[in-house]
mmCIF file of C-alpha atoms in Angstrom:
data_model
loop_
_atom_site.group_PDB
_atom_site.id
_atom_site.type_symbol
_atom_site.label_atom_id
_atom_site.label_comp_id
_atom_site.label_asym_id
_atom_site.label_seq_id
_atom_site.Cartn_x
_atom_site.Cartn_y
_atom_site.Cartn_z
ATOM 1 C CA UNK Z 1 -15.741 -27.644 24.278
ATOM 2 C CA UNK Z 2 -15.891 -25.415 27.148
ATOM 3 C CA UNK Z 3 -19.191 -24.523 28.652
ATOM 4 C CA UNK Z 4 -18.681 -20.769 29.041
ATOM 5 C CA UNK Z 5 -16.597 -18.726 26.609
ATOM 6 C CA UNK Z 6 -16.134 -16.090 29.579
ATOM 7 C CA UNK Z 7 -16.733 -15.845 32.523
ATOM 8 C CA UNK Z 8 -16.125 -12.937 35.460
ATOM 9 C CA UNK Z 9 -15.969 -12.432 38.938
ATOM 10 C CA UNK Z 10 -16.766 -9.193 40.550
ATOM 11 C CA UNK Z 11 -19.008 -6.855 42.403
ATOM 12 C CA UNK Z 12 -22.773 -7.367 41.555
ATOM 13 C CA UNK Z 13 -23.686 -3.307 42.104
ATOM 14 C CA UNK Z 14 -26.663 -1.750 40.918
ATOM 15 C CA UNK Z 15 -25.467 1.446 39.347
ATOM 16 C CA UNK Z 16 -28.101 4.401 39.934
ATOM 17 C CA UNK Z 17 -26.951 7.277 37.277
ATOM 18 C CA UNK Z 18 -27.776 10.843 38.034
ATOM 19 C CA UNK Z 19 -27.070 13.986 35.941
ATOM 20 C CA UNK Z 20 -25.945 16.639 37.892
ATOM 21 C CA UNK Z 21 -23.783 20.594 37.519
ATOM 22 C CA UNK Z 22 -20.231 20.616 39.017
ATOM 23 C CA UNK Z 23 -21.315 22.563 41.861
ATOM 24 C CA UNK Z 24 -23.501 19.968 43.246
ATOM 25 C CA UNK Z 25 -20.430 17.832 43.701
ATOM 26 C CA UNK Z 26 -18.676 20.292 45.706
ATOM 27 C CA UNK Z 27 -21.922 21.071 47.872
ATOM 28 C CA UNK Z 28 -21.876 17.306 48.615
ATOM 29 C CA UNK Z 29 -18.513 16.811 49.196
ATOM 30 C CA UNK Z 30 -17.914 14.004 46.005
ATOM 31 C CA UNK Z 31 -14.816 14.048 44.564
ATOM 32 C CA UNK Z 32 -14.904 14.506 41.039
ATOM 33 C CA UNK Z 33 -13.917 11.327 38.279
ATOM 34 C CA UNK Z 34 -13.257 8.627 41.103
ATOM 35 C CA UNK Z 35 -14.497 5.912 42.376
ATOM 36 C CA UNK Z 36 -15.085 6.557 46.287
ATOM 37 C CA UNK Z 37 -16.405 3.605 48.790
ATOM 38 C CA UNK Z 38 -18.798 4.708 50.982
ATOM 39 C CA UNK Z 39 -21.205 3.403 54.124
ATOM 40 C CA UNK Z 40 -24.637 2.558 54.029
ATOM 41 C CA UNK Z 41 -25.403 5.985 55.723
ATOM 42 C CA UNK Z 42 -24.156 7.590 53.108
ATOM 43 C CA UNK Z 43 -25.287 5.573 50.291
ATOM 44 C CA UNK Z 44 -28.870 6.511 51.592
ATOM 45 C CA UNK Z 45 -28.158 10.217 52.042
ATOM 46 C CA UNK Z 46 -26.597 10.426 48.330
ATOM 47 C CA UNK Z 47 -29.332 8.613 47.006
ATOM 48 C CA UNK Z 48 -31.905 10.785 48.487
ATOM 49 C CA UNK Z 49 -30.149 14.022 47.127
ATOM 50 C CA UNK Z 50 -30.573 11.995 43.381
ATOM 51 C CA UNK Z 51 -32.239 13.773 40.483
ATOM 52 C CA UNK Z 52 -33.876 11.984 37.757
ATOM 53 C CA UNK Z 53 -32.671 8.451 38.309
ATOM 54 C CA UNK Z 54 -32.012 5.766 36.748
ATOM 55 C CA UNK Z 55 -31.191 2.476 37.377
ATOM 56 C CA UNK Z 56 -28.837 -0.129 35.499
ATOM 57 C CA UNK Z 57 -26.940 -3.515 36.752
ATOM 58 C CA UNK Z 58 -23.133 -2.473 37.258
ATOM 59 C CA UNK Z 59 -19.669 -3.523 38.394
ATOM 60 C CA UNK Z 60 -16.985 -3.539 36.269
ATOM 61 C CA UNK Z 61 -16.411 -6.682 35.646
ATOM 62 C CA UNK Z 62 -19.958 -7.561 35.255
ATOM 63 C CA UNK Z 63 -20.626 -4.797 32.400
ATOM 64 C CA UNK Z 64 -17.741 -6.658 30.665
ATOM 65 C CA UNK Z 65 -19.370 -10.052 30.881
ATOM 66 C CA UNK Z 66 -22.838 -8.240 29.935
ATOM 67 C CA UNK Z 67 -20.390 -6.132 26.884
ATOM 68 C CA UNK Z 68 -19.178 -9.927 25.547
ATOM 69 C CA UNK Z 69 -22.267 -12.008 26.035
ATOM 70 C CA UNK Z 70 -23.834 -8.859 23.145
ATOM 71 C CA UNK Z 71 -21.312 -9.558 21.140
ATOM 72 C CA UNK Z 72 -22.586 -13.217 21.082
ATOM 73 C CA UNK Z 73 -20.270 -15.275 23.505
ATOM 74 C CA UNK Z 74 -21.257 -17.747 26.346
ATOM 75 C CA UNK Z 75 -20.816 -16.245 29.334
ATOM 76 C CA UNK Z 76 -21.413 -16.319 33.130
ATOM 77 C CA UNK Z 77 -21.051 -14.257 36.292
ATOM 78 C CA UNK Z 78 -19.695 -14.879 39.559
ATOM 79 C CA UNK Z 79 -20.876 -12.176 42.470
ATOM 80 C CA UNK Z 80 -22.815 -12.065 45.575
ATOM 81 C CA UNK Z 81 -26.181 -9.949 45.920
ATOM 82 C CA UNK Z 82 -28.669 -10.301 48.623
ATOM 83 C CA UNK Z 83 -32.082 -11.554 48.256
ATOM 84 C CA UNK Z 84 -33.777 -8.066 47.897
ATOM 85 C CA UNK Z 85 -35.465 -6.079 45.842
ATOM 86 C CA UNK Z 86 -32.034 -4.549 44.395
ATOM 87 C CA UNK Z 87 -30.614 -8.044 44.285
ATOM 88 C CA UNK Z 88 -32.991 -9.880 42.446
ATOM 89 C CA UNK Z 89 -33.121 -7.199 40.118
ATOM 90 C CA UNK Z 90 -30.168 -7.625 39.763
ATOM 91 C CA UNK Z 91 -30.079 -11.685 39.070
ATOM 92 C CA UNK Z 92 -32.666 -11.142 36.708
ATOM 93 C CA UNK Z 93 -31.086 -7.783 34.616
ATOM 94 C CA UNK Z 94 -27.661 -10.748 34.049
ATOM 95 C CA UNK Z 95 -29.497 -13.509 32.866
ATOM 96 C CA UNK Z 96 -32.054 -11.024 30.582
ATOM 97 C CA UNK Z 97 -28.381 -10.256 28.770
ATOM 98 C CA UNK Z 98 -27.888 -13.417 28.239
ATOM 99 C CA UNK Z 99 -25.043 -14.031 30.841
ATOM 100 C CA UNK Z 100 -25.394 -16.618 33.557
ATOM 101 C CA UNK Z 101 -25.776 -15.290 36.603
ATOM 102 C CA UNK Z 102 -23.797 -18.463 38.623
ATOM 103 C CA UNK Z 103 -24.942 -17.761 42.629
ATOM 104 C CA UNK Z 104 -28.375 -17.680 43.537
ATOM 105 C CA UNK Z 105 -29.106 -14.327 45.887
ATOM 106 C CA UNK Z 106 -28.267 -14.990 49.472
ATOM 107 C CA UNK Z 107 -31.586 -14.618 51.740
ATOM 108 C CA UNK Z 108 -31.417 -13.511 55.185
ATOM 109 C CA UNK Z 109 -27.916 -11.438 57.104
ATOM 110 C CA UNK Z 110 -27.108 -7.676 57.886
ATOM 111 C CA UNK Z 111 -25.617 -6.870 54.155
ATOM 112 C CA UNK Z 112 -27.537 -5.498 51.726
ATOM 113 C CA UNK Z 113 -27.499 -5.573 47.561
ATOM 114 C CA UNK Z 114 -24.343 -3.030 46.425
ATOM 115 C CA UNK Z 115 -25.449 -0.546 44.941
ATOM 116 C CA UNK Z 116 -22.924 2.760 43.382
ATOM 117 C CA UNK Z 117 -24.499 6.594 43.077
ATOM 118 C CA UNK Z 118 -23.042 7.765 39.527
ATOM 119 C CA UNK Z 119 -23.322 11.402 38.927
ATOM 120 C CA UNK Z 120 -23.005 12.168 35.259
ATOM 121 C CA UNK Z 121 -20.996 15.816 35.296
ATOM 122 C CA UNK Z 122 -22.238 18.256 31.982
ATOM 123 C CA UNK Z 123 -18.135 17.434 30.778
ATOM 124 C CA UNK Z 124 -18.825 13.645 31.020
ATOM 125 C CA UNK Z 125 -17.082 12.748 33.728
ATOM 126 C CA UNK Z 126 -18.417 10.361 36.034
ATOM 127 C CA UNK Z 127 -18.343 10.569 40.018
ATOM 128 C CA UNK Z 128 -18.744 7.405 42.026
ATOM 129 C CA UNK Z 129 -19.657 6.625 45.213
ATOM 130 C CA UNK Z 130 -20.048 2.935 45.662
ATOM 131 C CA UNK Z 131 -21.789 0.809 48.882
ATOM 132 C CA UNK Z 132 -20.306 -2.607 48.574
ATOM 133 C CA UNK Z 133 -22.767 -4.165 50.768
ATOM 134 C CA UNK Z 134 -22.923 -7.991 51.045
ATOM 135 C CA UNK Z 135 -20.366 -8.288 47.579
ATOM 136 C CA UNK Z 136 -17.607 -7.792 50.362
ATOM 137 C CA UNK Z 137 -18.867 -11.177 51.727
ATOM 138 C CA UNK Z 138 -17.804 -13.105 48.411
ATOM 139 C CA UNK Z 139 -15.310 -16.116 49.244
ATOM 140 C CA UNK Z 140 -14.044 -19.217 47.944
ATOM 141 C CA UNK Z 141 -17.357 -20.973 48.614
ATOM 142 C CA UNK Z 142 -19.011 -18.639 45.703
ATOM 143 C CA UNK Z 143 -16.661 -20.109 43.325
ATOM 144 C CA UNK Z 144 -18.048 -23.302 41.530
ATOM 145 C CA UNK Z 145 -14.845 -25.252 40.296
ATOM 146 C CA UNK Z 146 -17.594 -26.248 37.358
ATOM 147 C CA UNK Z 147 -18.056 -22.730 35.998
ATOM 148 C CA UNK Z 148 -14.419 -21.911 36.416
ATOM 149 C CA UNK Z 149 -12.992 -24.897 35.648
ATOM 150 C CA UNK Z 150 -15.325 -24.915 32.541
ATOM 151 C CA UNK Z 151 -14.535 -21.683 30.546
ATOM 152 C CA UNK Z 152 -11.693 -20.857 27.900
ATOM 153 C CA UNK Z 153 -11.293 -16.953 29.964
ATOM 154 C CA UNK Z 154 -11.681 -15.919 33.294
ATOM 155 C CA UNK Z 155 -12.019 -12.202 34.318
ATOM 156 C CA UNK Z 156 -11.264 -11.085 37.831
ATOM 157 C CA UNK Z 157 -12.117 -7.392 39.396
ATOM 158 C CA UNK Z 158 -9.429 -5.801 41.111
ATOM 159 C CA UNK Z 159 -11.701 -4.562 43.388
ATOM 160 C CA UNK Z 160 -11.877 -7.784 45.365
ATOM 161 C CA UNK Z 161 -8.844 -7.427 46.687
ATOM 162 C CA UNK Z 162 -9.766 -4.572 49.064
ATOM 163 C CA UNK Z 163 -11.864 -7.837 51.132
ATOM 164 C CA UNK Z 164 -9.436 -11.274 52.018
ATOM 165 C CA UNK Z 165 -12.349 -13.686 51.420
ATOM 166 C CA UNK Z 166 -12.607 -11.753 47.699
ATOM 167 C CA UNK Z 167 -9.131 -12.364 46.992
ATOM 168 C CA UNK Z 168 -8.692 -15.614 48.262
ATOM 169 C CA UNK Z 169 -12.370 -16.537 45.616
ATOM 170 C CA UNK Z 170 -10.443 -15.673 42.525
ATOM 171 C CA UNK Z 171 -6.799 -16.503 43.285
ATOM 172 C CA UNK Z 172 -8.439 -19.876 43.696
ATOM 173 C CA UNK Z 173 -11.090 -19.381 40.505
ATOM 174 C CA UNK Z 174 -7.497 -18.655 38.639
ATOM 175 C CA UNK Z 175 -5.869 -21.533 39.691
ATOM 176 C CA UNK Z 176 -8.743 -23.580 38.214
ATOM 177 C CA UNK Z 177 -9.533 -21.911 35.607
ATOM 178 C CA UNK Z 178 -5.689 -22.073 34.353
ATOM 179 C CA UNK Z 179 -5.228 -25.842 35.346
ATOM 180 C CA UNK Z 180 -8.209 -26.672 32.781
ATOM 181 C CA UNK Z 181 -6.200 -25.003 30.258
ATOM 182 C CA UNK Z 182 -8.313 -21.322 30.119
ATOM 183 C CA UNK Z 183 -6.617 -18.127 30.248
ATOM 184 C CA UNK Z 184 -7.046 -16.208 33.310
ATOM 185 C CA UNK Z 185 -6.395 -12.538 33.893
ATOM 186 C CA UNK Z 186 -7.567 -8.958 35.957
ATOM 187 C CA UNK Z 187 -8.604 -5.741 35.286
ATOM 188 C CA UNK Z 188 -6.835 -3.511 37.860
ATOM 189 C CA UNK Z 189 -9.613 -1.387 38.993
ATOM 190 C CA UNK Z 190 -8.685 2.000 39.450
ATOM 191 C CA UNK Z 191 -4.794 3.371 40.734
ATOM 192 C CA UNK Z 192 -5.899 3.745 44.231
ATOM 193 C CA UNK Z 193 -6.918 -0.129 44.440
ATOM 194 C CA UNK Z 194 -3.383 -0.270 42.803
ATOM 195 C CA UNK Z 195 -2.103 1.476 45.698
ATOM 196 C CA UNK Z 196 -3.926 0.216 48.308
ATOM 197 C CA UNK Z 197 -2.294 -3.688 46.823
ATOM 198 C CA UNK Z 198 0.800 -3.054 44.979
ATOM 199 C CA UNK Z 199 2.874 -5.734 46.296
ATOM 200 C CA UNK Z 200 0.246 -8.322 46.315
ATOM 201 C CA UNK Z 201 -0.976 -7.402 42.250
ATOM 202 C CA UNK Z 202 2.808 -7.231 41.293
ATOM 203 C CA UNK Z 203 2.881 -10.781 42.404
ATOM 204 C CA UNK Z 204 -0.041 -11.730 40.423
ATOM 205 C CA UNK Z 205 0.701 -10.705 37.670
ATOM 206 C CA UNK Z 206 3.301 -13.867 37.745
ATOM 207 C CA UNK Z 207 0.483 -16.084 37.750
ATOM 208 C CA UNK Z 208 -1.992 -14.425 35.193
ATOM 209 C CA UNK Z 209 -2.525 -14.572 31.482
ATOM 210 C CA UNK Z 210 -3.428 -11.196 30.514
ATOM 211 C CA UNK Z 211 -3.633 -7.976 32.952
ATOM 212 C CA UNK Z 212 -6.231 -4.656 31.696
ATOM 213 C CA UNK Z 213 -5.579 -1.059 33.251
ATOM 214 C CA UNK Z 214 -4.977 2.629 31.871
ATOM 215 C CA UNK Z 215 -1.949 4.322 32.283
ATOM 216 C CA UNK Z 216 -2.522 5.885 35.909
ATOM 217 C CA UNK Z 217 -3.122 1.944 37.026
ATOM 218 C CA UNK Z 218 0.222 0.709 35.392
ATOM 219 C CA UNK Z 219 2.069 3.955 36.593
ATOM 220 C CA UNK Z 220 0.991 3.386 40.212
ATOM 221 C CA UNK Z 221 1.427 -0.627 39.961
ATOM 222 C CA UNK Z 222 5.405 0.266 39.211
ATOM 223 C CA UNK Z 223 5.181 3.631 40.844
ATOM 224 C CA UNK Z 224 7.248 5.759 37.801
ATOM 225 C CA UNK Z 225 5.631 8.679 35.624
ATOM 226 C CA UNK Z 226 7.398 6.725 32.961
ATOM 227 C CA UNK Z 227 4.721 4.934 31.244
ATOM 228 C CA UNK Z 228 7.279 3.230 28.771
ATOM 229 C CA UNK Z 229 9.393 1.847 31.593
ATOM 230 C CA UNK Z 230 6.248 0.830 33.125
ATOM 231 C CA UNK Z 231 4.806 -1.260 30.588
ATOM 232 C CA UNK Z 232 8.811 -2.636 29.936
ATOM 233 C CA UNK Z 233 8.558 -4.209 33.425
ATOM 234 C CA UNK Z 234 4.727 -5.709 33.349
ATOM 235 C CA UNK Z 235 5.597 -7.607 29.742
ATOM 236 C CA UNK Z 236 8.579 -8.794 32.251
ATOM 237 C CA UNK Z 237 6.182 -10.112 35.164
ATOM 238 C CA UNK Z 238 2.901 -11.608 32.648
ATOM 239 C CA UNK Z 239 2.383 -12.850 29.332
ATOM 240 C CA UNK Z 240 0.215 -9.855 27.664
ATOM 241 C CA UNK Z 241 -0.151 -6.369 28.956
ATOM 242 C CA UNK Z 242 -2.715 -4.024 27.537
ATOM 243 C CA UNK Z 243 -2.645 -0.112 28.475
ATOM 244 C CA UNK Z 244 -5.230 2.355 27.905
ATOM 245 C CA UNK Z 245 -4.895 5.871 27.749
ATOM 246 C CA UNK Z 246 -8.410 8.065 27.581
ATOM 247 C CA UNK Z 247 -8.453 8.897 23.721
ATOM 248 C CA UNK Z 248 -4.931 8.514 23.141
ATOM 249 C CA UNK Z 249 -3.229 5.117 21.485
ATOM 250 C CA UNK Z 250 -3.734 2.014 23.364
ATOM 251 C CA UNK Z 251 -0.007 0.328 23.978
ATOM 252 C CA UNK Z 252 -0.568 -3.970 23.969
ATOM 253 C CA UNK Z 253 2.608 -5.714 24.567
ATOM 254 C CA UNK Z 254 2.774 -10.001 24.001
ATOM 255 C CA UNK Z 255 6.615 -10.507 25.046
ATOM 256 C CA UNK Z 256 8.957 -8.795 22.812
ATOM 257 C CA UNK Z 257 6.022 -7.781 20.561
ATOM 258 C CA UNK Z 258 4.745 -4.051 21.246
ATOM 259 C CA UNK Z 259 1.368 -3.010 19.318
ATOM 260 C CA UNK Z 260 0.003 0.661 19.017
ATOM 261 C CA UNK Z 261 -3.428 0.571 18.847
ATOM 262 C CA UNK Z 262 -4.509 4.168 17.322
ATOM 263 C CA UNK Z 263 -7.818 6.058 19.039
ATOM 264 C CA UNK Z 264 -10.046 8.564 17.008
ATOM 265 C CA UNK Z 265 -10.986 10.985 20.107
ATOM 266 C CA UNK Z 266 -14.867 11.853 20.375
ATOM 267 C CA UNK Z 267 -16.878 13.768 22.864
ATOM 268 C CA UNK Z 268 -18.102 11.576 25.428
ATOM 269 C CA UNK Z 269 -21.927 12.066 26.484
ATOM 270 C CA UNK Z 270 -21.134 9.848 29.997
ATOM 271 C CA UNK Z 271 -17.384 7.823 30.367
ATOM 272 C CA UNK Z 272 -19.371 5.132 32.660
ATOM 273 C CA UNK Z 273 -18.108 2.067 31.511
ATOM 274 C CA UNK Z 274 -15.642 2.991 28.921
ATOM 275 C CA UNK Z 275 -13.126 0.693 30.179
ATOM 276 C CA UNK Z 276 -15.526 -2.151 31.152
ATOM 277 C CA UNK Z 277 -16.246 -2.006 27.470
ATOM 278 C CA UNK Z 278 -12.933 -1.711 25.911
ATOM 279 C CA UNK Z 279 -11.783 -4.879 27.897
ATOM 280 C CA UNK Z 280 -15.482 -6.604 26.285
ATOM 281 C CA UNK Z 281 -14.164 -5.788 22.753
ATOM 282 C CA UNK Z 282 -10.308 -6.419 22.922
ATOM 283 C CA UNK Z 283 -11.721 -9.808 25.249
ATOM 284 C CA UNK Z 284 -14.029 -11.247 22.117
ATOM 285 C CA UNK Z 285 -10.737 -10.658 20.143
ATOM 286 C CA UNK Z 286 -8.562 -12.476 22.519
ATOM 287 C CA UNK Z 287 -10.672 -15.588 22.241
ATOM 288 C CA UNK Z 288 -11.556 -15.359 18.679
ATOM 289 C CA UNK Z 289 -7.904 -15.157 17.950
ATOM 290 C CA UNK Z 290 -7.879 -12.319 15.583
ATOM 291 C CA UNK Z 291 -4.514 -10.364 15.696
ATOM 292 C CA UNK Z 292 -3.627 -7.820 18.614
ATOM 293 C CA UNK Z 293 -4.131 -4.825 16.384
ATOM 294 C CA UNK Z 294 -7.233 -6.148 15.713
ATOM 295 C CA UNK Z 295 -8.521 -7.442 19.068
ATOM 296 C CA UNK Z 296 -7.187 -3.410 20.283
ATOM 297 C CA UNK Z 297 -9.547 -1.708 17.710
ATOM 298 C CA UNK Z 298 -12.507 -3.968 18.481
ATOM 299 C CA UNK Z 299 -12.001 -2.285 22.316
ATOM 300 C CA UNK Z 300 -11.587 0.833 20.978
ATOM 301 C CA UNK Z 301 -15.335 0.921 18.908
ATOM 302 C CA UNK Z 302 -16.792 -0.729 22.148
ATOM 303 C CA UNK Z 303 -15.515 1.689 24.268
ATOM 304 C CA UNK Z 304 -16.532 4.863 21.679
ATOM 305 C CA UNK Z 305 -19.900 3.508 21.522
ATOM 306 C CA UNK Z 306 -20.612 3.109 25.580
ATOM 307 C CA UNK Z 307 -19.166 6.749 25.611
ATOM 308 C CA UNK Z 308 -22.375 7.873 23.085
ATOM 309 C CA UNK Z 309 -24.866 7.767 25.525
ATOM 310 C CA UNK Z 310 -25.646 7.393 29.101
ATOM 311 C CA UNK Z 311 -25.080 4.076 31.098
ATOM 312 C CA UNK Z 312 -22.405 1.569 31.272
ATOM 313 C CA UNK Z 313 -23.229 -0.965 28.557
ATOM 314 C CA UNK Z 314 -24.128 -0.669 25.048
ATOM 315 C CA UNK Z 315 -26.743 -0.411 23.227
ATOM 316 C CA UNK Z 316 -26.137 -0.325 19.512
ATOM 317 C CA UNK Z 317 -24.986 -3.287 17.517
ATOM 318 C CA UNK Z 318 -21.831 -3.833 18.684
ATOM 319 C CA UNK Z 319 -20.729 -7.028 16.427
ATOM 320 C CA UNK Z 320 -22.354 -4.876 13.589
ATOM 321 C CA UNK Z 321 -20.019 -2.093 14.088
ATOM 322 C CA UNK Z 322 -16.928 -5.004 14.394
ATOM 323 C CA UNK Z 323 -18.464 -5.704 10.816
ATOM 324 C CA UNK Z 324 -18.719 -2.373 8.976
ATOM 325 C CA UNK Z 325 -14.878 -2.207 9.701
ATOM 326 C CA UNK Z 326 -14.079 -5.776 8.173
ATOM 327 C CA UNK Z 327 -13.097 -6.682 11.729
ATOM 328 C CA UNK Z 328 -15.373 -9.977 11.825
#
């Protein structure tokens, strides 16, 4: 039996949420429902110009872990954060969770703790502006071949490509990960991380078990407005390909076998974390082995309850919910 259940590697960022009106955006020069990197300069000024904050741990990947370690599975994280006040919030806010938070924070150097400024728009959309701080410094040498070599799924932020040292930590927690027999796959990020490393995730994708994104992601990976044709070619180039499309069906394809996942559309309060979620749910199907369909509808009620209130992981029952549908 494996030691971990799951286990992901990412960004360790401390999301700080603000509320804020459209025009506020424009006065500061965001750009609306992305995800832009910034310098520390700028991560200071933004902050300043915060109303009403509040502070969560983030990263994608992480709220995923955090998402399937509610649901009840082992899991752990793999990220760097500095030994600050931000970071050892940050250690701490993991393992409170219930995830294992692997590396210890790094004392000392020029980097600090990552943090990301979300601003919360009155429509729901969510503007980020992310300092990666010392999570660029991430490398092979984070990567204990005893966490990834001991865990049936491994997780891996697309993100980490942007830095060699990140991509070079999980191409080699993959490897181990898939040589002990676990299933290893990505979430792609965002489409302009797809841009900015097309041909390296195309080649990837060879090597992976699963691969998470939403339609702009898969459209920009095989650069066609033809989602179909899109989707054709990834179920050519990895064994399971799950799209998602912002309150419209989610498409899962294992090989030959296409599933249509149907979405009842609500009214989000705040979209931050709607996909880290969806990937915890359809994730806790993938290892409990339920059916596709299934596995797709568990992401869909984790991602429609994240979507209910502000912040990036949930904070009903989630399991409970899985179990009012007959799910679990």
């Amino acid at each position: 039996m494996s030691t971990y259940q799951a286990v992901g590697i990412g960004n360790a960022v401390v999301d700080v949420i603000s509320q804020c009106e459209d025009a506020f955006l424009q006065e500061m020069g965001i750009e609306k429902g992305v995800m832009t990197l910034i310098d520390q300069d700028r991560a200071e000024a933004l902050y300043a110009a915060m109303q009403n904050r509040t502070q969560a741990p983030g990263g994608s990947v992480a709220n995923t872990v955090a998402g399937m370690g509610a649901l009840g599975l082992t899991t752990g994280f793999i990220g760097r954060v500095n030994d600050d006040a931000l970071g050892r919030y940050y250690a701490k806010a993991m393992s409170d969770v219930g995830s294992h938070f692997v590396n210890a924070p790094v004392p000392g150097g020029d980097q600090t703790s990552s943090r990301s400024m979300i601003f919360v728009s009155p429509d729901g959309e969510r503007s980020m502006n992310t300092y990666l701080g010392i999570s660029t410094e991430l490398g092979p040498e984070d990567v204990d071949d005893s966490v990834a070599g001991e865990c049936d799924l491994l997780l891996l932020e697309g993100y980490l490509y942007d830095k060699p040292r990140g991509k070079a930590a999980f191409t080699e927690a993959a490897r181990i990960c898939r040589e002990a027999g676990g299933l290893a796959g990505i979430s792609l990020s965002d489409p302009f991380c797809v841009d900015r490393h097309r041909s390296d995730f195309r080649a990837l994708l060879r090597e992976l078990d699963y691969v998470i994104g939403n339609d702009h992601e898969w459209r920009a990976l095989y650069q066609t407005e033809d989602l179909d044709a899109a989707l054709t070619q990834a179920s050519r180039d990895t064994r399971l390909v799950v799209c998602t499309r912002s309150g419209d069906a989610v498409t899962i394809h294992r090989g030959e076998d296409v599933t249509e996942v149907p979405v009842t559309p609500i009214k989000p309060l705040d979209t931050t974390g709607a996909g880290d979620q969806f990937a915890a749910g359809f994730l806790f199907g993938l290892v409990s082995g339920v059916p596709m369909a299934v596995a797709g509808r568990m992401g869909c009620i984790a991602a429609a309850e994240v979507i209910t209130h502000y912040g990036a992981r949930p904070e009903a029952d989630v399991l409970e919910m899985f179990r009012a549908e007959g799910l679990v």
